[in-house]
PDB file of C-alpha atoms in Angstrom:
ATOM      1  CA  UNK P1238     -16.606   1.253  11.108  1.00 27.00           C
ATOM      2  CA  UNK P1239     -14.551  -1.550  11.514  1.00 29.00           C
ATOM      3  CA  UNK P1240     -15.234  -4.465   9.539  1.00 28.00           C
ATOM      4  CA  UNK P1241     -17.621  -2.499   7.576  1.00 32.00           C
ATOM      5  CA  UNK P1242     -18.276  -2.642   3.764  1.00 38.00           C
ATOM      6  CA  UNK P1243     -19.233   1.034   2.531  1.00 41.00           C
ATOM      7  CA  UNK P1244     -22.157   0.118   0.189  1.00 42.00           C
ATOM      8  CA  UNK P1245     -26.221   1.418  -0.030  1.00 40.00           C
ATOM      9  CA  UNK P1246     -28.227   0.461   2.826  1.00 40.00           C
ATOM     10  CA  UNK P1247     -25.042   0.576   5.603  1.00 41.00           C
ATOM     11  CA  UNK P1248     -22.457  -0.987   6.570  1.00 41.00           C
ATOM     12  CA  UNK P1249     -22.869  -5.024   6.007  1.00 43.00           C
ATOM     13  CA  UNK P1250     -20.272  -6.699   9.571  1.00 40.00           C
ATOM     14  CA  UNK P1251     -21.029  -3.554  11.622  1.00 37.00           C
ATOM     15  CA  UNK P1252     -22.899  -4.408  14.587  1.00 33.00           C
ATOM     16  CA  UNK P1253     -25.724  -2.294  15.613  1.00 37.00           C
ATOM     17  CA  UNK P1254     -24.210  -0.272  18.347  1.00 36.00           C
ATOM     18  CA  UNK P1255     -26.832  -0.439  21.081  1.00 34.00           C
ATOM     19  CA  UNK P1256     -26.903  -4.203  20.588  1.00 30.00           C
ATOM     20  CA  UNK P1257     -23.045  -4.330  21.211  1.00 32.00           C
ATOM     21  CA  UNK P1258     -23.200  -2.450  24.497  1.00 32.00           C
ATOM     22  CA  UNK P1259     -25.741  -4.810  25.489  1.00 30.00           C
ATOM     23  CA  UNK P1260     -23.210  -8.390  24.785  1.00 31.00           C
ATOM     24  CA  UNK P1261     -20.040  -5.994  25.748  1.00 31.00           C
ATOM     25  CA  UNK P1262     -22.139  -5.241  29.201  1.00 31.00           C
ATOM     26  CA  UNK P1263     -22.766  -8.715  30.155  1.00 30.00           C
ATOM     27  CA  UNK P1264     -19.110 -10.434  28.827  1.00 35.00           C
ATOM     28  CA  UNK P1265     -21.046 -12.439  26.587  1.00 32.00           C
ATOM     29  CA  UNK P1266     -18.994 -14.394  23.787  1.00 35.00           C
ATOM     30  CA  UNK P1267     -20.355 -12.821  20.184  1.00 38.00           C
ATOM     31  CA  UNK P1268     -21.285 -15.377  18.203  1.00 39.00           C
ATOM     32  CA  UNK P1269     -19.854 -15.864  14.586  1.00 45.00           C
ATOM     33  CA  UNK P1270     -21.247 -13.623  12.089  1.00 50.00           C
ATOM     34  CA  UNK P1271     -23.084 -15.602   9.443  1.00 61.00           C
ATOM     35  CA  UNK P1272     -21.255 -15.687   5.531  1.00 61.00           C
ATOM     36  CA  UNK P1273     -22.481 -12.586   3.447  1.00 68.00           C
ATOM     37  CA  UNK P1274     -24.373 -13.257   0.568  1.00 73.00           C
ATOM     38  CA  UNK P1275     -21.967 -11.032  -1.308  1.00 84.00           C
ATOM     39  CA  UNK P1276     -18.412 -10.143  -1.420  1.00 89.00           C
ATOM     40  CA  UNK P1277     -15.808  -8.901  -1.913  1.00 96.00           C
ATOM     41  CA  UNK P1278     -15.254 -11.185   1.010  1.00 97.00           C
ATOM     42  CA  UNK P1279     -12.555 -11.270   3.352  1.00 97.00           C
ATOM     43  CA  UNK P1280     -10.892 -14.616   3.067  1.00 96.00           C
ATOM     44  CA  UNK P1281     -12.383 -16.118   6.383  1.00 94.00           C
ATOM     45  CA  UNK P1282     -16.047 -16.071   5.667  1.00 94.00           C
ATOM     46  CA  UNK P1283     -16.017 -16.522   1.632  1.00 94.00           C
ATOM     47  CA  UNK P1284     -18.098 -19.596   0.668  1.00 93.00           C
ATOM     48  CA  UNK P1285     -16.261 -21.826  -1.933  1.00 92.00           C
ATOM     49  CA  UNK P1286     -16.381 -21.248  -5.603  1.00 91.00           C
ATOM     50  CA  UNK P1287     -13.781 -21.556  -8.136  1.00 93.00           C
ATOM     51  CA  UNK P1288     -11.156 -18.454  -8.494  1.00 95.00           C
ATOM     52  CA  UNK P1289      -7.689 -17.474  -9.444  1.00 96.00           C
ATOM     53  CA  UNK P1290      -5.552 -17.299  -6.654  1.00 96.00           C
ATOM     54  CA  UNK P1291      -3.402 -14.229  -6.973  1.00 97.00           C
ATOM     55  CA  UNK P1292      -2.419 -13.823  -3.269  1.00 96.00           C
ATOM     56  CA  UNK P1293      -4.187 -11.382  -1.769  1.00 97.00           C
ATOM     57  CA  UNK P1294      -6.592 -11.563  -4.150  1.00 97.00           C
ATOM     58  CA  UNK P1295      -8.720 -14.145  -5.639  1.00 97.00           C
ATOM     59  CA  UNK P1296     -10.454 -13.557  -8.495  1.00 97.00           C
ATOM     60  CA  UNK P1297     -13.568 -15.939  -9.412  1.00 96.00           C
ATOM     61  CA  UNK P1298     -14.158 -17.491 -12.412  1.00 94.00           C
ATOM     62  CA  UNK P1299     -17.425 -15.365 -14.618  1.00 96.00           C
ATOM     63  CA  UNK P1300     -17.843 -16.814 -17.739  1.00 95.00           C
ATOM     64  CA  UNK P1301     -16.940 -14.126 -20.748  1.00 95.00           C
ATOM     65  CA  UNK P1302     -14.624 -12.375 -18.458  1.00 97.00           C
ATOM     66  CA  UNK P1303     -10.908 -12.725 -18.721  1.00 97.00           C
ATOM     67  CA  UNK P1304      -7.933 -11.633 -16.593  1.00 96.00           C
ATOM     68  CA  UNK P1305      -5.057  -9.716 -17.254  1.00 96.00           C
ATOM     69  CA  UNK P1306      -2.181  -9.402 -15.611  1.00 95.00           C
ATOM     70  CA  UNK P1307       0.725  -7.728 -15.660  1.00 94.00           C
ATOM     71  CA  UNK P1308       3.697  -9.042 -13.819  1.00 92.00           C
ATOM     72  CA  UNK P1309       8.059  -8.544 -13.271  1.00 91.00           C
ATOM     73  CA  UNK P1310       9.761 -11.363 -13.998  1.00 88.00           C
ATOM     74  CA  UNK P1311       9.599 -12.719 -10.473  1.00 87.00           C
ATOM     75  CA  UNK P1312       5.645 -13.100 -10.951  1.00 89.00           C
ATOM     76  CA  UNK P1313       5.009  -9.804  -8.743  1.00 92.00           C
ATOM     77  CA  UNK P1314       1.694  -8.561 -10.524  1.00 95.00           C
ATOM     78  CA  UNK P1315       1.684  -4.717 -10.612  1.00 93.00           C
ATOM     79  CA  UNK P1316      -2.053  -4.623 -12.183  1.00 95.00           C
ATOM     80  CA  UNK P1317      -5.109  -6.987 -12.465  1.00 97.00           C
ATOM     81  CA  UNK P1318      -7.953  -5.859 -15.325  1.00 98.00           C
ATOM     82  CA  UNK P1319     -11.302  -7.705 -15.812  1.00 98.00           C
ATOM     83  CA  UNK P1320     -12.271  -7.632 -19.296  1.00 98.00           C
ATOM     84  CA  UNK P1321     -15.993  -8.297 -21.123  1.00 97.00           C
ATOM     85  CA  UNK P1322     -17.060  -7.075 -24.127  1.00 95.00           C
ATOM     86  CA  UNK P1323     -16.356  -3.180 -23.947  1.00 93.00           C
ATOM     87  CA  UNK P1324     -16.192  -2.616 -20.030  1.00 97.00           C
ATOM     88  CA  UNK P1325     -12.954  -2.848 -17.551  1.00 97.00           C
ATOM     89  CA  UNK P1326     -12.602  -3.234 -14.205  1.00 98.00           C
ATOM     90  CA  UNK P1327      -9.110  -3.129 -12.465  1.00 98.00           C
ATOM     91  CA  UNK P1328      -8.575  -4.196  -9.250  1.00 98.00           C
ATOM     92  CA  UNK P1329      -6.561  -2.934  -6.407  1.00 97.00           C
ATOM     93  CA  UNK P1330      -6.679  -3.700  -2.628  1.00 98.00           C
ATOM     94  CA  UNK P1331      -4.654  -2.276   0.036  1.00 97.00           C
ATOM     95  CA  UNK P1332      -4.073  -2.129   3.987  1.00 97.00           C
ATOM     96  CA  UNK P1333      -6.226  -0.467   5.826  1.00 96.00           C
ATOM     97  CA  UNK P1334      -6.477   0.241   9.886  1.00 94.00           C
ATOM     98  CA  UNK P1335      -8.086  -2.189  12.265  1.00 89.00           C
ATOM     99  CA  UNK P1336     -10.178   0.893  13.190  1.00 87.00           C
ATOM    100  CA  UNK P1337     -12.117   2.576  10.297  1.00 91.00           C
ATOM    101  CA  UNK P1338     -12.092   2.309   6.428  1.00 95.00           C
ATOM    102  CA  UNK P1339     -10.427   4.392   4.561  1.00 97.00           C
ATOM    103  CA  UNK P1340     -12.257   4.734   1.197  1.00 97.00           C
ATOM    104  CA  UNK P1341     -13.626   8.216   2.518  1.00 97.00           C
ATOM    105  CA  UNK P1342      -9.960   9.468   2.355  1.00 97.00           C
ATOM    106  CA  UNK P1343      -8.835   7.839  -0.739  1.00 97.00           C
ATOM    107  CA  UNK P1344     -11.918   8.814  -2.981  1.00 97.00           C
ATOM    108  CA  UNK P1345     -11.456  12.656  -1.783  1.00 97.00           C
ATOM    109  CA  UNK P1346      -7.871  12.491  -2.559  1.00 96.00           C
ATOM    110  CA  UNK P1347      -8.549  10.692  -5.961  1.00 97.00           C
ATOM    111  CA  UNK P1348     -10.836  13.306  -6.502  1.00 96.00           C
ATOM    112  CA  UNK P1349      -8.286  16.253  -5.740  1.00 96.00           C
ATOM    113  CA  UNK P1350      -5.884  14.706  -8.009  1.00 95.00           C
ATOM    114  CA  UNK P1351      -8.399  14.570 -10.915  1.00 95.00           C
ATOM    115  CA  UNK P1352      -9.436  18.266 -10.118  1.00 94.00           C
ATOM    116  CA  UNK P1353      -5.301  19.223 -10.676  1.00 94.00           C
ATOM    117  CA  UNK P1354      -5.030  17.355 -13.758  1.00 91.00           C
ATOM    118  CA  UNK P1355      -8.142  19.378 -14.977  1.00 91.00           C
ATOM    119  CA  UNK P1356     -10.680  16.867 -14.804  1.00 92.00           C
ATOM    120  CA  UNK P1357     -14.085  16.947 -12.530  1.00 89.00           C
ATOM    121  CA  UNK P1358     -15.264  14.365 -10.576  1.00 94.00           C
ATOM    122  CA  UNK P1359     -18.711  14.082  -9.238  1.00 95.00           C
ATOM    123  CA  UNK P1360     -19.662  11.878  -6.453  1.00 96.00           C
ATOM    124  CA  UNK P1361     -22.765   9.901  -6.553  1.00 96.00           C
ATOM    125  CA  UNK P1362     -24.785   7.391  -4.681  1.00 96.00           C
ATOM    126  CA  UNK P1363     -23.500   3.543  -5.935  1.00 94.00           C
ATOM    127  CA  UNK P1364     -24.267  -0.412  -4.888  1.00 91.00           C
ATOM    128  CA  UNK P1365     -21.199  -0.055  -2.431  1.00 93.00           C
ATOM    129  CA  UNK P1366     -21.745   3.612  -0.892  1.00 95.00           C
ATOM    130  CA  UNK P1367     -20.543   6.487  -2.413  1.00 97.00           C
ATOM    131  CA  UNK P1368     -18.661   6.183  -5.799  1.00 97.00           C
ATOM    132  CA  UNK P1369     -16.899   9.062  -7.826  1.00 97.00           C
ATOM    133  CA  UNK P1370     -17.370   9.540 -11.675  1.00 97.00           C
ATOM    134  CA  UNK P1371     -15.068  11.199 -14.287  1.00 97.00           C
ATOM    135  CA  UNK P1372     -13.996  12.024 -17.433  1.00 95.00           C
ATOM    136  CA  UNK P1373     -10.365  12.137 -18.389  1.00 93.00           C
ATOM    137  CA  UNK P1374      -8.518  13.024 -21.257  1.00 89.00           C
ATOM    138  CA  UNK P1375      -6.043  10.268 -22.728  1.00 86.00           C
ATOM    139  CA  UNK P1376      -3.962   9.900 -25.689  1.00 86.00           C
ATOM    140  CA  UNK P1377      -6.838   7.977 -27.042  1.00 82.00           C
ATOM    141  CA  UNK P1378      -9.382  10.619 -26.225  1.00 87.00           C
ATOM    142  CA  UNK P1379     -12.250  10.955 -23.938  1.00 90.00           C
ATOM    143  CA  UNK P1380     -12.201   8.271 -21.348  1.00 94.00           C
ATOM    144  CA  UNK P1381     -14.824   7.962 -18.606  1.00 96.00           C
ATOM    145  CA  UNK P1382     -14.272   6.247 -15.464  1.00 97.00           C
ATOM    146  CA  UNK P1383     -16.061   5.025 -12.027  1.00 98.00           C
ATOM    147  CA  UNK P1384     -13.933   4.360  -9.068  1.00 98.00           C
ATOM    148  CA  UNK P1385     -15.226   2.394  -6.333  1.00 97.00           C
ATOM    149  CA  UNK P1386     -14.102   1.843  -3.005  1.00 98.00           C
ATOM    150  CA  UNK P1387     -14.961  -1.307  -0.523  1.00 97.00           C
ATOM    151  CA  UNK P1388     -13.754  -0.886   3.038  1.00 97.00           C
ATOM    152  CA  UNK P1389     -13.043  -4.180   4.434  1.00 95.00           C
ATOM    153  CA  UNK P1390     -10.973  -5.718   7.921  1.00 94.00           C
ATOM    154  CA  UNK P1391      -8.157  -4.052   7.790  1.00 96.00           C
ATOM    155  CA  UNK P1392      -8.198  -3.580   3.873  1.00 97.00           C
ATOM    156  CA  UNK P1393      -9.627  -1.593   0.971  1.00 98.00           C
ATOM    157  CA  UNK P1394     -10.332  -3.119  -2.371  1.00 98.00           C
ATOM    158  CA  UNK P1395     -10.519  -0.172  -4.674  1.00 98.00           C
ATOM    159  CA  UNK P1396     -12.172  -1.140  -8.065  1.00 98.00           C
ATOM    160  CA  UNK P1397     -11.946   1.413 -11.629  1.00 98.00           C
ATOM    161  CA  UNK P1398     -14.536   0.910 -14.268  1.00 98.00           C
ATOM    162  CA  UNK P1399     -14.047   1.773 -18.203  1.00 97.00           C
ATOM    163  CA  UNK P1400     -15.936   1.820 -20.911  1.00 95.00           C
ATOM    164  CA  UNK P1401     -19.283   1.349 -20.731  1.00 96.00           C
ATOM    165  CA  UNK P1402     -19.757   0.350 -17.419  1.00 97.00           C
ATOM    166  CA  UNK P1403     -18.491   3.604 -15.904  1.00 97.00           C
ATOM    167  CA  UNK P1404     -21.026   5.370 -17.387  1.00 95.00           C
ATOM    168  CA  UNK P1405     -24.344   2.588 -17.264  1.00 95.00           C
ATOM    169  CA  UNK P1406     -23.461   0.214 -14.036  1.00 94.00           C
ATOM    170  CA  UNK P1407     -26.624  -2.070 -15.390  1.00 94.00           C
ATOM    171  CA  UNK P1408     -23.831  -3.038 -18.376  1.00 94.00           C
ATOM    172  CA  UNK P1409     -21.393  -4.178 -15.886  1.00 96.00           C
ATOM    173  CA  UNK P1410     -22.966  -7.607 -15.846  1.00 94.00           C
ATOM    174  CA  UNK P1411     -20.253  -9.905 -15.631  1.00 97.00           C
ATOM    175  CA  UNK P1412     -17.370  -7.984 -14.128  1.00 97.00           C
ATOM    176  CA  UNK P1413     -19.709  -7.056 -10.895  1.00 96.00           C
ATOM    177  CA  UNK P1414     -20.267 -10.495 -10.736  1.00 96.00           C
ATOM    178  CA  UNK P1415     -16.384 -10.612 -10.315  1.00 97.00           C
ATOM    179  CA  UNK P1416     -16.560  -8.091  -7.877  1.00 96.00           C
ATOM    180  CA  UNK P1417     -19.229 -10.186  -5.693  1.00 95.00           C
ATOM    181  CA  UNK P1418     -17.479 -13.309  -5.715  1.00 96.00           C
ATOM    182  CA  UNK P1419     -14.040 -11.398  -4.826  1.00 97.00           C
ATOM    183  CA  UNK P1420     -12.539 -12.812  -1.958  1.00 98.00           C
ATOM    184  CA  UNK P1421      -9.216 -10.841  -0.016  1.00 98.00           C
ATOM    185  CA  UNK P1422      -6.407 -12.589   1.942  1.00 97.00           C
ATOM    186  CA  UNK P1423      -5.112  -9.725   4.195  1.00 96.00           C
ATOM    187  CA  UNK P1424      -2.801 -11.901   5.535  1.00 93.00           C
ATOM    188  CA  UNK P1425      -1.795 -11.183   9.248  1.00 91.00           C
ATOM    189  CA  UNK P1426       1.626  -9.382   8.844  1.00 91.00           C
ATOM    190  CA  UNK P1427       1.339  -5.529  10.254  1.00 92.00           C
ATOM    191  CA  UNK P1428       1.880  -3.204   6.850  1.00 94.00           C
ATOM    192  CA  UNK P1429       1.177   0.302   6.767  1.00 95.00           C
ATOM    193  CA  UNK P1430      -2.262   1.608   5.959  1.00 95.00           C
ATOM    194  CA  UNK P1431      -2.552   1.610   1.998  1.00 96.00           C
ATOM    195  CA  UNK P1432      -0.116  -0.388   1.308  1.00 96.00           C
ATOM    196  CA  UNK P1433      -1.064  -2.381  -1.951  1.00 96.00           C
ATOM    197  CA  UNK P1434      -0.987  -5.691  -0.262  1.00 97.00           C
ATOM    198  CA  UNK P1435       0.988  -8.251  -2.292  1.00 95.00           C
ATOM    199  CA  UNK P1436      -0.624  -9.920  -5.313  1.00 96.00           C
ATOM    200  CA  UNK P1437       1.646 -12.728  -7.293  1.00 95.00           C
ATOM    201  CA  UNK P1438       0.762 -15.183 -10.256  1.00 92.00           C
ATOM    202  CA  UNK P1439       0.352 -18.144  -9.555  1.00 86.00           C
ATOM    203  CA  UNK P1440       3.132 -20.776  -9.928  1.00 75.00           C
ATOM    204  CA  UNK P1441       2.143 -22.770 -12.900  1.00 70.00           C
ATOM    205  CA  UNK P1442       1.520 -19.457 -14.547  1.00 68.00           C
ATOM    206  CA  UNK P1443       4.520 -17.894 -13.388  1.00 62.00           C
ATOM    207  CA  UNK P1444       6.740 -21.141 -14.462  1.00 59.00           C
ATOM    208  CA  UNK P1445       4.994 -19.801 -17.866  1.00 61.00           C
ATOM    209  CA  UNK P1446       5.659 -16.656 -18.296  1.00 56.00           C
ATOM    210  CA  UNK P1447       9.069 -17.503 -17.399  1.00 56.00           C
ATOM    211  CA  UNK P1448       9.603 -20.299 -20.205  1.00 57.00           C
ATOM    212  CA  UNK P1449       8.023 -17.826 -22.562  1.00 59.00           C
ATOM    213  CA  UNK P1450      10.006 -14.961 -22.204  1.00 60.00           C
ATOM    214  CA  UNK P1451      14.101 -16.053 -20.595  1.00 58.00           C
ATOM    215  CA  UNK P1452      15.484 -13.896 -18.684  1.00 55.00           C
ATOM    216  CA  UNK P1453      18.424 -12.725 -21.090  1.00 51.00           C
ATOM    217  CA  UNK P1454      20.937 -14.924 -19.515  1.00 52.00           C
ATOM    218  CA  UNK P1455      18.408 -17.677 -19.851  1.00 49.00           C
ATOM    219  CA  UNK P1456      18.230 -17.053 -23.445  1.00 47.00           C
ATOM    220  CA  UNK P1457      19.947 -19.369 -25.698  1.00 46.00           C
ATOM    221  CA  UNK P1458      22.717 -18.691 -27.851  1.00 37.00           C
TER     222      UNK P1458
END
């Protein structure tokens, strides 16, 4: 599975095997794999296009859609959330083995964790593979959500829909536009598998946040 994006109609870098014996029998160089015509792509085949560049992950620019971020004072950013009209998507991405994908493993886990907290998850048949379904109980309520799962080389961007695009994916419109044009720097530093891989604001915005809200020895008297 490696290099494989878990999504209907199979895997989108995997070679077909019988046609990799054949180049792997004769020592002949593969040739470079042409650039998807979707993402999330890793970082060294996406074509170029405007995006936010938040480290490992750059976002691209969707008209109606806007980013939020939350971030430490140092400009770490702990989440990312796509917003349009009354759908969500947050964003996560993570190491994963040079090997396989790991989405199988996360979703069932996700889905254990659900079932503990009293909440059933169903898993159904998506645009990237298998997806799982659920509705939880907040402090607001009801609250259904879709969790998706894209296995990439050696990472896993894990995307959670809310509102009304966990429930109708034809609503998602804009924000799976976002999730097209999504483009992953892995980076080549060895990190264990699911590790969230670093994401960081970048430095204008940082320089921002920071002017806005001092530190509180910053702060002036």
């Amino acid at each position: 599975m490696i290099f494989s994006r878990k999504r209907a109609g199979g895997a989108r870098h995997a070679r077909d095997e019988r046609t990799a014996e054949v180049l792997d029998s004769y020592d002949v160089e593969e040739s470079s794999p042409e650039t998807p015509s979707r993402g999330p792509y890793d970082v060294s085949e996406a074509p170029d296009m405007p995006r936010l560049d938040l480290g490992s992950l750059q976002i691209p620019a969707v008209p109606e859609v806007e980013v939020r971020v939350q971030a430490d004072p140092q400009g770490v950013i702990q989440q990312v959330v796509l917003v349009h009209g009354e759908s969500a998507l947050q964003l996560g991405v993570f190491a994963a083995p040079r090997s396989e994908g790991i989405w199988d493993e996360v979703r069932e886990e996700i889905r254990q964790s659900l079932f503990n907290d009293g909440a059933a998850a169903n898993e159904v048949d998506g645009e990237y593979g298998t997806e799982l379904r659920a509705r939880v109980r907040t402090p607001d309520g009801l609250t259904d959500l879709r969790f998706i799962g894209i296995d990439g080389p050696r990472w896993m961007v894990r995307g959670v829909y809310q509102g009304a695009a966990a429930t109708d994916p034809t609503v998602a419109g804009p924000l799976a536009a976002c999730l097209d044009g999504l483009v992953v720097d892995r980076g080549h530093e060895a990190k264990p598998v699911r590790e969230p891989l670093p994401l960081r604001l970048p430095r204008e915005m940082a320089e921002q946040a920071t002017e806005e809200n001092p530190a509180p020895g910053q702060r002036e008297a």
